[in-house]
């Protein structure tokens, strides 16, 4: 669960930013099949903004490297947003929120990061494009659910059901997979079976851009494994294109399996998989996908994916993923702490990172 934004704690910088763009709408109502997504942008992707007062005037756009990115700063020098070349993930600074999951961990994550999805992959100079002028003016004042808030709409600790106009339950408590009768230990990784994708959770057939049509497994209704959850979140809800289930190679869209997302997913590969443990976390930002090798017999095979949330209340780097022990999406510590640093199970298995 997460607490609502605290406008008093998060407000001063926000109001300073909004003061430079009079008339900005406070909400940015967007949708994708009943979702809260970045959707499509108005304006021409390749057109530069015309003359006159521009929504981005009064801000400083600073270029940084490692990875190549554009930082947006207010007049007082404070950071307002980060946009990474080749990625659609945007991180904006907004009101403070606290995410928690008391069922599985005493840790909490308090953050001012709001993770959103751009209508186009960022490129240097995009701040001068018409589509960005419109998007940024609305996004600065937007407190509708972002990627983090949408992710917690599937929390295994409990989340209310919501249905779209077609009667499809598109959000609500998600589970990991059907019970594996061959495994007795509830904390074992295979206690709940893998192979549940986003369309299994939804319970509807899905036709992919290449024409491939996949039908859901009725036994997997309401269930998503680790990569299936990321496809549900970033693809179905946020609008990033998806590969069909049987494609694990490169191309346009988010592949089905964790190792394929790491190697061939859209966006920017921040830290490649070398087979060695990843210990330098300095390039990570909230919303990045993190990848793990968790099978003891195959220490170089990426077999798990999660989403980085930032530092928790103990200063530790915490991630969110769908896991068997919690039976669904979790930031908790059942059968391994959800931490990227230290000596715990997942930290030892951390191998790569990608920014979608």
mmCIF file of C-alpha atoms in Angstrom:
data_model
loop_
_atom_site.group_PDB
_atom_site.id
_atom_site.type_symbol
_atom_site.label_atom_id
_atom_site.label_comp_id
_atom_site.label_asym_id
_atom_site.label_seq_id
_atom_site.Cartn_x
_atom_site.Cartn_y
_atom_site.Cartn_z
ATOM 1 C CA UNK A 1 0.000 0.000 0.000
ATOM 2 C CA UNK A 2 1.054 3.599 -0.209
ATOM 3 C CA UNK A 3 0.034 6.799 1.456
ATOM 4 C CA UNK A 4 -1.334 9.749 -0.472
ATOM 5 C CA UNK A 5 1.030 12.566 -1.484
ATOM 6 C CA UNK A 6 1.873 15.023 1.260
ATOM 7 C CA UNK A 7 1.444 18.355 -0.473
ATOM 8 C CA UNK A 8 2.839 20.237 2.512
ATOM 9 C CA UNK A 9 6.149 18.406 2.449
ATOM 10 C CA UNK A 10 6.380 18.207 -1.326
ATOM 11 C CA UNK A 11 4.701 21.483 -2.215
ATOM 12 C CA UNK A 12 7.215 24.337 -2.088
ATOM 13 C CA UNK A 13 9.450 23.199 -4.973
ATOM 14 C CA UNK A 14 6.380 22.119 -6.928
ATOM 15 C CA UNK A 15 4.678 25.495 -6.535
ATOM 16 C CA UNK A 16 7.869 27.274 -7.569
ATOM 17 C CA UNK A 17 7.915 25.267 -10.773
ATOM 18 C CA UNK A 18 4.251 25.754 -11.518
ATOM 19 C CA UNK A 19 4.519 29.466 -10.967
ATOM 20 C CA UNK A 20 6.524 29.781 -14.164
ATOM 21 C CA UNK A 21 3.854 28.222 -16.346
ATOM 22 C CA UNK A 22 0.551 29.886 -15.626
ATOM 23 C CA UNK A 23 -2.504 27.970 -16.637
ATOM 24 C CA UNK A 24 -1.037 24.486 -16.317
ATOM 25 C CA UNK A 25 -3.711 21.904 -15.648
ATOM 26 C CA UNK A 26 -3.355 20.172 -12.266
ATOM 27 C CA UNK A 27 -4.371 16.783 -13.609
ATOM 28 C CA UNK A 28 -3.317 14.956 -16.742
ATOM 29 C CA UNK A 29 -6.138 12.526 -17.488
ATOM 30 C CA UNK A 30 -4.776 9.774 -19.712
ATOM 31 C CA UNK A 31 -5.869 6.245 -20.343
ATOM 32 C CA UNK A 32 -4.997 2.887 -21.836
ATOM 33 C CA UNK A 33 -7.734 0.278 -21.496
ATOM 34 C CA UNK A 34 -8.914 1.790 -18.259
ATOM 35 C CA UNK A 35 -5.388 2.585 -17.100
ATOM 36 C CA UNK A 36 -3.359 5.533 -15.910
ATOM 37 C CA UNK A 37 -0.752 5.704 -18.656
ATOM 38 C CA UNK A 38 1.345 8.152 -20.579
ATOM 39 C CA UNK A 39 -0.784 7.557 -23.650
ATOM 40 C CA UNK A 40 -0.120 9.511 -26.798
ATOM 41 C CA UNK A 41 0.920 13.118 -27.085
ATOM 42 C CA UNK A 42 -0.597 15.971 -28.968
ATOM 43 C CA UNK A 43 1.742 17.802 -31.274
ATOM 44 C CA UNK A 44 4.148 16.687 -33.955
ATOM 45 C CA UNK A 45 6.974 14.415 -32.839
ATOM 46 C CA UNK A 46 9.396 16.079 -35.228
ATOM 47 C CA UNK A 47 8.239 19.685 -34.997
ATOM 48 C CA UNK A 48 10.094 22.324 -33.025
ATOM 49 C CA UNK A 49 8.062 24.664 -30.849
ATOM 50 C CA UNK A 50 7.044 27.924 -32.504
ATOM 51 C CA UNK A 51 7.631 31.505 -31.366
ATOM 52 C CA UNK A 52 5.990 33.122 -28.348
ATOM 53 C CA UNK A 53 5.807 32.127 -24.696
ATOM 54 C CA UNK A 54 6.763 28.486 -24.244
ATOM 55 C CA UNK A 55 5.828 26.200 -21.324
ATOM 56 C CA UNK A 56 9.492 25.265 -20.868
ATOM 57 C CA UNK A 57 10.759 28.843 -20.517
ATOM 58 C CA UNK A 58 12.238 29.594 -17.100
ATOM 59 C CA UNK A 59 13.799 26.141 -16.750
ATOM 60 C CA UNK A 60 17.381 25.019 -17.298
ATOM 61 C CA UNK A 61 17.952 21.894 -19.401
ATOM 62 C CA UNK A 62 21.337 20.427 -18.506
ATOM 63 C CA UNK A 63 23.065 17.609 -20.351
ATOM 64 C CA UNK A 64 24.854 14.906 -18.346
ATOM 65 C CA UNK A 65 26.500 11.619 -19.243
ATOM 66 C CA UNK A 66 26.756 8.159 -17.733
ATOM 67 C CA UNK A 67 24.081 7.581 -19.056
ATOM 68 C CA UNK A 68 23.424 10.405 -21.541
ATOM 69 C CA UNK A 69 20.473 12.317 -20.169
ATOM 70 C CA UNK A 70 18.811 15.698 -19.812
ATOM 71 C CA UNK A 71 18.182 17.137 -16.344
ATOM 72 C CA UNK A 72 15.547 19.835 -15.898
ATOM 73 C CA UNK A 73 16.245 22.346 -13.155
ATOM 74 C CA UNK A 74 14.203 25.177 -11.691
ATOM 75 C CA UNK A 75 15.542 28.719 -11.367
ATOM 76 C CA UNK A 76 16.850 27.914 -7.870
ATOM 77 C CA UNK A 77 18.891 25.004 -9.228
ATOM 78 C CA UNK A 78 16.687 22.255 -7.814
ATOM 79 C CA UNK A 79 16.074 19.182 -9.992
ATOM 80 C CA UNK A 80 12.591 18.828 -11.459
ATOM 81 C CA UNK A 81 12.932 15.945 -13.914
ATOM 82 C CA UNK A 82 15.317 13.508 -15.596
ATOM 83 C CA UNK A 83 15.029 12.240 -19.175
ATOM 84 C CA UNK A 84 17.414 9.563 -20.469
ATOM 85 C CA UNK A 85 18.392 9.224 -24.126
ATOM 86 C CA UNK A 86 16.628 6.297 -25.873
ATOM 87 C CA UNK A 87 14.325 5.704 -22.882
ATOM 88 C CA UNK A 88 10.670 6.574 -22.333
ATOM 89 C CA UNK A 89 10.980 6.479 -18.550
ATOM 90 C CA UNK A 90 10.821 9.972 -17.039
ATOM 91 C CA UNK A 91 11.374 10.724 -13.367
ATOM 92 C CA UNK A 92 9.834 13.935 -12.012
ATOM 93 C CA UNK A 93 10.150 15.415 -8.523
ATOM 94 C CA UNK A 94 6.795 15.777 -6.823
ATOM 95 C CA UNK A 95 4.929 15.513 -3.530
ATOM 96 C CA UNK A 96 6.301 13.046 -0.986
ATOM 97 C CA UNK A 97 4.735 9.564 -0.820
ATOM 98 C CA UNK A 98 5.417 6.560 1.387
ATOM 99 C CA UNK A 99 5.041 2.983 0.123
ATOM 100 C CA UNK A 100 4.724 0.126 2.589
ATOM 101 C CA UNK A 101 3.755 -3.542 2.800
ATOM 102 C CA UNK A 102 3.417 -4.505 6.483
ATOM 103 C CA UNK A 103 2.472 -8.106 5.643
ATOM 104 C CA UNK A 104 5.953 -8.890 4.351
ATOM 105 C CA UNK A 105 8.364 -6.216 5.627
ATOM 106 C CA UNK A 106 8.751 -3.487 8.220
ATOM 107 C CA UNK A 107 10.632 -1.377 5.667
ATOM 108 C CA UNK A 108 9.028 1.588 3.929
ATOM 109 C CA UNK A 109 10.061 3.676 0.932
ATOM 110 C CA UNK A 110 9.442 7.412 1.162
ATOM 111 C CA UNK A 111 10.083 9.186 -2.111
ATOM 112 C CA UNK A 112 9.479 12.321 -4.121
ATOM 113 C CA UNK A 113 10.158 10.480 -7.381
ATOM 114 C CA UNK A 114 7.173 10.205 -9.722
ATOM 115 C CA UNK A 115 7.896 7.777 -12.560
ATOM 116 C CA UNK A 116 6.050 8.425 -15.806
ATOM 117 C CA UNK A 117 6.247 7.233 -19.413
ATOM 118 C CA UNK A 118 6.967 9.597 -22.283
ATOM 119 C CA UNK A 119 5.022 9.197 -25.538
ATOM 120 C CA UNK A 120 8.352 8.910 -27.394
ATOM 121 C CA UNK A 121 11.851 7.781 -26.473
ATOM 122 C CA UNK A 122 13.912 10.763 -25.324
ATOM 123 C CA UNK A 123 16.548 12.234 -27.609
ATOM 124 C CA UNK A 124 18.887 15.151 -27.084
ATOM 125 C CA UNK A 125 17.085 18.414 -27.832
ATOM 126 C CA UNK A 126 13.602 16.925 -27.398
ATOM 127 C CA UNK A 127 12.754 19.760 -25.014
ATOM 128 C CA UNK A 128 12.322 21.933 -28.116
ATOM 129 C CA UNK A 129 9.709 19.635 -29.670
ATOM 130 C CA UNK A 130 6.027 20.517 -29.623
ATOM 131 C CA UNK A 131 4.996 17.153 -28.185
ATOM 132 C CA UNK A 132 7.278 17.673 -25.206
ATOM 133 C CA UNK A 133 6.061 21.234 -24.596
ATOM 134 C CA UNK A 134 2.512 19.903 -24.158
ATOM 135 C CA UNK A 135 3.538 16.810 -22.169
ATOM 136 C CA UNK A 136 5.823 18.652 -19.763
ATOM 137 C CA UNK A 137 3.335 21.432 -19.001
ATOM 138 C CA UNK A 138 0.781 18.837 -17.904
ATOM 139 C CA UNK A 139 3.201 16.417 -16.237
ATOM 140 C CA UNK A 140 4.585 19.012 -13.821
ATOM 141 C CA UNK A 141 1.195 19.401 -12.201
ATOM 142 C CA UNK A 142 0.140 15.769 -12.458
ATOM 143 C CA UNK A 143 -0.585 13.813 -9.277
ATOM 144 C CA UNK A 144 -2.596 11.050 -10.952
ATOM 145 C CA UNK A 145 -1.212 7.516 -10.446
ATOM 146 C CA UNK A 146 2.294 7.089 -11.849
ATOM 147 C CA UNK A 147 4.187 3.834 -12.508
ATOM 148 C CA UNK A 148 4.802 3.234 -8.784
ATOM 149 C CA UNK A 149 1.175 3.850 -7.819
ATOM 150 C CA UNK A 150 -0.076 1.622 -10.636
ATOM 151 C CA UNK A 151 2.353 -1.144 -9.606
ATOM 152 C CA UNK A 152 0.869 -1.161 -6.117
ATOM 153 C CA UNK A 153 -2.599 -1.562 -7.620
ATOM 154 C CA UNK A 154 -1.592 -5.239 -7.958
ATOM 155 C CA UNK A 155 0.009 -5.715 -4.537
ATOM 156 C CA UNK A 156 -0.126 -9.264 -3.204
ATOM 157 C CA UNK A 157 -0.825 -7.694 0.195
ATOM 158 C CA UNK A 158 -4.240 -6.647 -1.111
ATOM 159 C CA UNK A 159 -5.527 -4.172 -3.695
ATOM 160 C CA UNK A 160 -9.118 -3.333 -4.704
ATOM 161 C CA UNK A 161 -10.518 -4.659 -7.969
ATOM 162 C CA UNK A 162 -11.370 -2.291 -10.803
ATOM 163 C CA UNK A 163 -13.074 -3.171 -14.088
ATOM 164 C CA UNK A 164 -13.060 -1.387 -17.428
ATOM 165 C CA UNK A 165 -16.074 -0.726 -19.638
ATOM 166 C CA UNK A 166 -15.700 -4.168 -21.236
ATOM 167 C CA UNK A 167 -15.982 -5.872 -17.850
ATOM 168 C CA UNK A 168 -12.299 -6.823 -17.703
ATOM 169 C CA UNK A 169 -10.706 -6.680 -14.263
ATOM 170 C CA UNK A 170 -7.660 -4.659 -15.183
ATOM 171 C CA UNK A 171 -6.360 -4.068 -11.647
ATOM 172 C CA UNK A 172 -6.640 -5.670 -8.225
ATOM 173 C CA UNK A 173 -4.648 -8.145 -6.107
ATOM 174 C CA UNK A 174 -2.389 -10.265 -8.318
ATOM 175 C CA UNK A 175 -0.950 -13.675 -7.496
ATOM 176 C CA UNK A 176 2.210 -15.294 -8.856
ATOM 177 C CA UNK A 177 0.912 -18.535 -10.350
ATOM 178 C CA UNK A 178 -0.977 -21.774 -9.667
ATOM 179 C CA UNK A 179 0.079 -23.896 -6.718
ATOM 180 C CA UNK A 180 2.853 -26.355 -7.620
ATOM 181 C CA UNK A 181 1.817 -29.602 -5.935
ATOM 182 C CA UNK A 182 5.330 -31.041 -6.228
ATOM 183 C CA UNK A 183 6.756 -28.427 -3.836
ATOM 184 C CA UNK A 184 5.847 -28.488 -0.135
ATOM 185 C CA UNK A 185 7.783 -25.515 1.238
ATOM 186 C CA UNK A 186 5.746 -22.283 0.833
ATOM 187 C CA UNK A 187 8.956 -20.246 0.854
ATOM 188 C CA UNK A 188 10.451 -22.220 -2.042
ATOM 189 C CA UNK A 189 10.754 -20.388 -5.360
ATOM 190 C CA UNK A 190 8.684 -23.000 -7.194
ATOM 191 C CA UNK A 191 5.871 -23.235 -4.609
ATOM 192 C CA UNK A 192 3.769 -21.244 -7.081
ATOM 193 C CA UNK A 193 4.317 -22.035 -10.741
ATOM 194 C CA UNK A 194 5.789 -19.547 -13.238
ATOM 195 C CA UNK A 195 4.568 -18.900 -16.811
ATOM 196 C CA UNK A 196 1.657 -16.543 -16.052
ATOM 197 C CA UNK A 197 1.685 -13.554 -18.420
ATOM 198 C CA UNK A 198 -0.333 -10.321 -18.384
ATOM 199 C CA UNK A 199 -3.186 -11.719 -20.513
ATOM 200 C CA UNK A 200 -3.545 -14.606 -18.034
ATOM 201 C CA UNK A 201 -4.081 -12.058 -15.266
ATOM 202 C CA UNK A 202 -6.658 -10.254 -17.415
ATOM 203 C CA UNK A 203 -8.319 -13.456 -18.601
ATOM 204 C CA UNK A 204 -8.661 -12.255 -22.198
ATOM 205 C CA UNK A 205 -7.133 -13.266 -25.561
ATOM 206 C CA UNK A 206 -4.444 -10.905 -26.823
ATOM 207 C CA UNK A 207 -3.403 -10.115 -30.383
ATOM 208 C CA UNK A 208 0.153 -8.783 -30.701
ATOM 209 C CA UNK A 209 1.309 -6.321 -33.398
ATOM 210 C CA UNK A 210 2.726 -9.140 -35.540
ATOM 211 C CA UNK A 211 -0.703 -10.822 -35.624
ATOM 212 C CA UNK A 212 0.089 -13.548 -33.102
ATOM 213 C CA UNK A 213 -2.989 -14.250 -30.982
ATOM 214 C CA UNK A 214 -2.613 -15.856 -27.553
ATOM 215 C CA UNK A 215 -5.401 -17.192 -25.361
ATOM 216 C CA UNK A 216 -5.161 -17.045 -21.561
ATOM 217 C CA UNK A 217 -4.883 -20.105 -19.357
ATOM 218 C CA UNK A 218 -8.004 -20.176 -17.184
ATOM 219 C CA UNK A 219 -5.998 -21.704 -14.312
ATOM 220 C CA UNK A 220 -3.775 -18.606 -14.345
ATOM 221 C CA UNK A 221 -6.493 -15.962 -14.186
ATOM 222 C CA UNK A 222 -5.419 -13.138 -11.865
ATOM 223 C CA UNK A 223 -1.795 -14.303 -11.872
ATOM 224 C CA UNK A 224 1.513 -12.898 -13.224
ATOM 225 C CA UNK A 225 5.068 -14.116 -12.778
ATOM 226 C CA UNK A 226 7.998 -11.685 -12.524
ATOM 227 C CA UNK A 227 8.289 -10.734 -16.196
ATOM 228 C CA UNK A 228 4.555 -11.080 -16.754
ATOM 229 C CA UNK A 229 4.029 -8.434 -14.084
ATOM 230 C CA UNK A 230 6.438 -6.024 -15.783
ATOM 231 C CA UNK A 231 4.553 -6.570 -19.043
ATOM 232 C CA UNK A 232 1.251 -5.942 -17.267
ATOM 233 C CA UNK A 233 2.600 -2.756 -15.709
ATOM 234 C CA UNK A 234 4.747 -1.217 -18.460
ATOM 235 C CA UNK A 235 2.976 -2.707 -21.463
ATOM 236 C CA UNK A 236 -0.733 -3.098 -20.784
ATOM 237 C CA UNK A 237 -1.003 -0.192 -18.338
ATOM 238 C CA UNK A 238 1.715 2.223 -19.456
ATOM 239 C CA UNK A 239 1.474 1.621 -23.202
ATOM 240 C CA UNK A 240 4.988 0.383 -24.051
ATOM 241 C CA UNK A 241 4.761 -2.081 -26.998
ATOM 242 C CA UNK A 242 4.946 -5.799 -26.246
ATOM 243 C CA UNK A 243 6.546 -8.744 -28.015
ATOM 244 C CA UNK A 244 4.373 -11.810 -28.406
ATOM 245 C CA UNK A 245 4.915 -14.581 -25.865
ATOM 246 C CA UNK A 246 7.191 -16.790 -27.939
ATOM 247 C CA UNK A 247 9.663 -14.094 -28.980
ATOM 248 C CA UNK A 248 12.789 -13.725 -26.845
ATOM 249 C CA UNK A 249 14.951 -12.002 -29.443
ATOM 250 C CA UNK A 250 15.378 -8.349 -30.357
ATOM 251 C CA UNK A 251 12.775 -6.169 -32.020
ATOM 252 C CA UNK A 252 10.208 -3.579 -31.067
ATOM 253 C CA UNK A 253 8.637 -4.064 -27.676
ATOM 254 C CA UNK A 254 9.021 -5.709 -24.303
ATOM 255 C CA UNK A 255 9.929 -9.441 -24.535
ATOM 256 C CA UNK A 256 8.337 -12.148 -22.438
ATOM 257 C CA UNK A 257 11.194 -13.457 -20.269
ATOM 258 C CA UNK A 258 13.496 -11.698 -17.819
ATOM 259 C CA UNK A 259 16.749 -12.555 -19.638
ATOM 260 C CA UNK A 260 15.267 -11.325 -22.932
ATOM 261 C CA UNK A 261 14.091 -8.034 -21.418
ATOM 262 C CA UNK A 262 17.607 -7.490 -20.071
ATOM 263 C CA UNK A 263 19.252 -8.252 -23.417
ATOM 264 C CA UNK A 264 16.705 -7.020 -25.976
ATOM 265 C CA UNK A 265 14.180 -4.797 -24.207
ATOM 266 C CA UNK A 266 13.415 -1.237 -25.308
ATOM 267 C CA UNK A 267 15.069 1.789 -23.758
ATOM 268 C CA UNK A 268 18.674 1.969 -22.586
ATOM 269 C CA UNK A 269 20.775 -0.832 -21.112
ATOM 270 C CA UNK A 270 22.350 0.840 -18.096
ATOM 271 C CA UNK A 271 24.456 -2.044 -16.833
ATOM 272 C CA UNK A 272 25.080 -5.067 -19.102
ATOM 273 C CA UNK A 273 25.075 -8.636 -17.882
ATOM 274 C CA UNK A 274 28.681 -9.834 -17.608
ATOM 275 C CA UNK A 275 28.017 -12.833 -15.391
ATOM 276 C CA UNK A 276 29.411 -11.012 -12.371
ATOM 277 C CA UNK A 277 27.538 -9.558 -9.423
ATOM 278 C CA UNK A 278 26.506 -5.922 -9.868
ATOM 279 C CA UNK A 279 27.625 -3.792 -6.921
ATOM 280 C CA UNK A 280 27.859 -0.237 -8.297
ATOM 281 C CA UNK A 281 24.307 1.127 -8.029
ATOM 282 C CA UNK A 282 25.171 4.766 -8.664
ATOM 283 C CA UNK A 283 23.545 4.907 -12.109
ATOM 284 C CA UNK A 284 20.160 3.600 -10.944
ATOM 285 C CA UNK A 285 17.085 5.801 -10.674
ATOM 286 C CA UNK A 286 13.546 4.909 -9.524
ATOM 287 C CA UNK A 287 11.675 2.891 -12.120
ATOM 288 C CA UNK A 288 14.733 1.110 -13.560
ATOM 289 C CA UNK A 289 14.383 -2.613 -14.197
ATOM 290 C CA UNK A 290 16.890 -4.775 -12.307
ATOM 291 C CA UNK A 291 17.764 -8.354 -13.231
ATOM 292 C CA UNK A 292 18.898 -11.313 -11.146
ATOM 293 C CA UNK A 293 20.477 -14.748 -11.568
ATOM 294 C CA UNK A 294 18.757 -16.727 -8.817
ATOM 295 C CA UNK A 295 19.113 -20.371 -9.922
ATOM 296 C CA UNK A 296 22.002 -21.923 -8.009
ATOM 297 C CA UNK A 297 22.792 -24.440 -10.734
ATOM 298 C CA UNK A 298 22.816 -21.718 -13.434
ATOM 299 C CA UNK A 299 24.525 -18.693 -11.849
ATOM 300 C CA UNK A 300 24.822 -16.783 -15.132
ATOM 301 C CA UNK A 301 21.201 -17.152 -16.266
ATOM 302 C CA UNK A 302 18.983 -14.135 -15.587
ATOM 303 C CA UNK A 303 15.749 -15.566 -14.248
ATOM 304 C CA UNK A 304 14.142 -12.737 -12.282
ATOM 305 C CA UNK A 305 13.265 -9.090 -12.917
ATOM 306 C CA UNK A 306 12.097 -6.328 -10.590
ATOM 307 C CA UNK A 307 11.673 -2.560 -10.512
ATOM 308 C CA UNK A 308 13.973 -0.354 -8.462
ATOM 309 C CA UNK A 309 12.127 1.887 -5.995
ATOM 310 C CA UNK A 310 14.986 3.792 -4.368
ATOM 311 C CA UNK A 311 16.263 3.755 -0.783
ATOM 312 C CA UNK A 312 14.053 2.513 2.032
ATOM 313 C CA UNK A 313 13.832 3.912 5.571
ATOM 314 C CA UNK A 314 17.033 2.043 6.475
ATOM 315 C CA UNK A 315 18.954 3.551 3.569
ATOM 316 C CA UNK A 316 18.904 0.275 1.630
ATOM 317 C CA UNK A 317 18.228 -0.046 -2.107
ATOM 318 C CA UNK A 318 14.806 -1.738 -2.407
ATOM 319 C CA UNK A 319 13.022 -3.225 -5.421
ATOM 320 C CA UNK A 320 9.482 -4.389 -6.269
ATOM 321 C CA UNK A 321 8.698 -7.598 -8.164
ATOM 322 C CA UNK A 322 6.265 -10.490 -8.450
ATOM 323 C CA UNK A 323 7.601 -13.394 -6.368
ATOM 324 C CA UNK A 324 6.420 -16.866 -5.457
ATOM 325 C CA UNK A 325 6.872 -16.622 -1.678
ATOM 326 C CA UNK A 326 4.693 -13.509 -1.447
ATOM 327 C CA UNK A 327 2.417 -15.008 -4.116
ATOM 328 C CA UNK A 328 2.478 -11.895 -6.264
ATOM 329 C CA UNK A 329 3.910 -8.364 -6.508
ATOM 330 C CA UNK A 330 5.847 -7.376 -3.391
ATOM 331 C CA UNK A 331 8.450 -5.044 -1.902
ATOM 332 C CA UNK A 332 8.777 -7.483 0.963
ATOM 333 C CA UNK A 333 11.333 -9.869 2.385
ATOM 334 C CA UNK A 334 9.752 -13.338 2.325
ATOM 335 C CA UNK A 335 12.337 -15.873 1.135
ATOM 336 C CA UNK A 336 14.975 -13.229 0.506
ATOM 337 C CA UNK A 337 15.042 -9.508 1.234
ATOM 338 C CA UNK A 338 14.033 -7.260 -1.654
ATOM 339 C CA UNK A 339 17.378 -5.451 -1.516
ATOM 340 C CA UNK A 340 20.011 -4.702 -4.134
ATOM 341 C CA UNK A 341 22.855 -3.930 -1.726
ATOM 342 C CA UNK A 342 24.415 -6.013 1.024
ATOM 343 C CA UNK A 343 24.869 -9.765 1.228
ATOM 344 C CA UNK A 344 21.294 -11.021 1.025
ATOM 345 C CA UNK A 345 20.094 -13.478 -1.612
ATOM 346 C CA UNK A 346 18.861 -11.043 -4.255
ATOM 347 C CA UNK A 347 21.758 -8.644 -3.776
ATOM 348 C CA UNK A 348 24.175 -11.506 -4.468
ATOM 349 C CA UNK A 349 22.212 -12.398 -7.605
ATOM 350 C CA UNK A 350 21.944 -8.860 -9.066
ATOM 351 C CA UNK A 351 23.396 -8.865 -12.599
ATOM 352 C CA UNK A 352 22.073 -6.065 -14.856
ATOM 353 C CA UNK A 353 19.835 -2.990 -15.158
ATOM 354 C CA UNK A 354 17.771 -1.383 -17.943
ATOM 355 C CA UNK A 355 15.834 1.893 -18.202
ATOM 356 C CA UNK A 356 12.760 1.415 -20.394
#
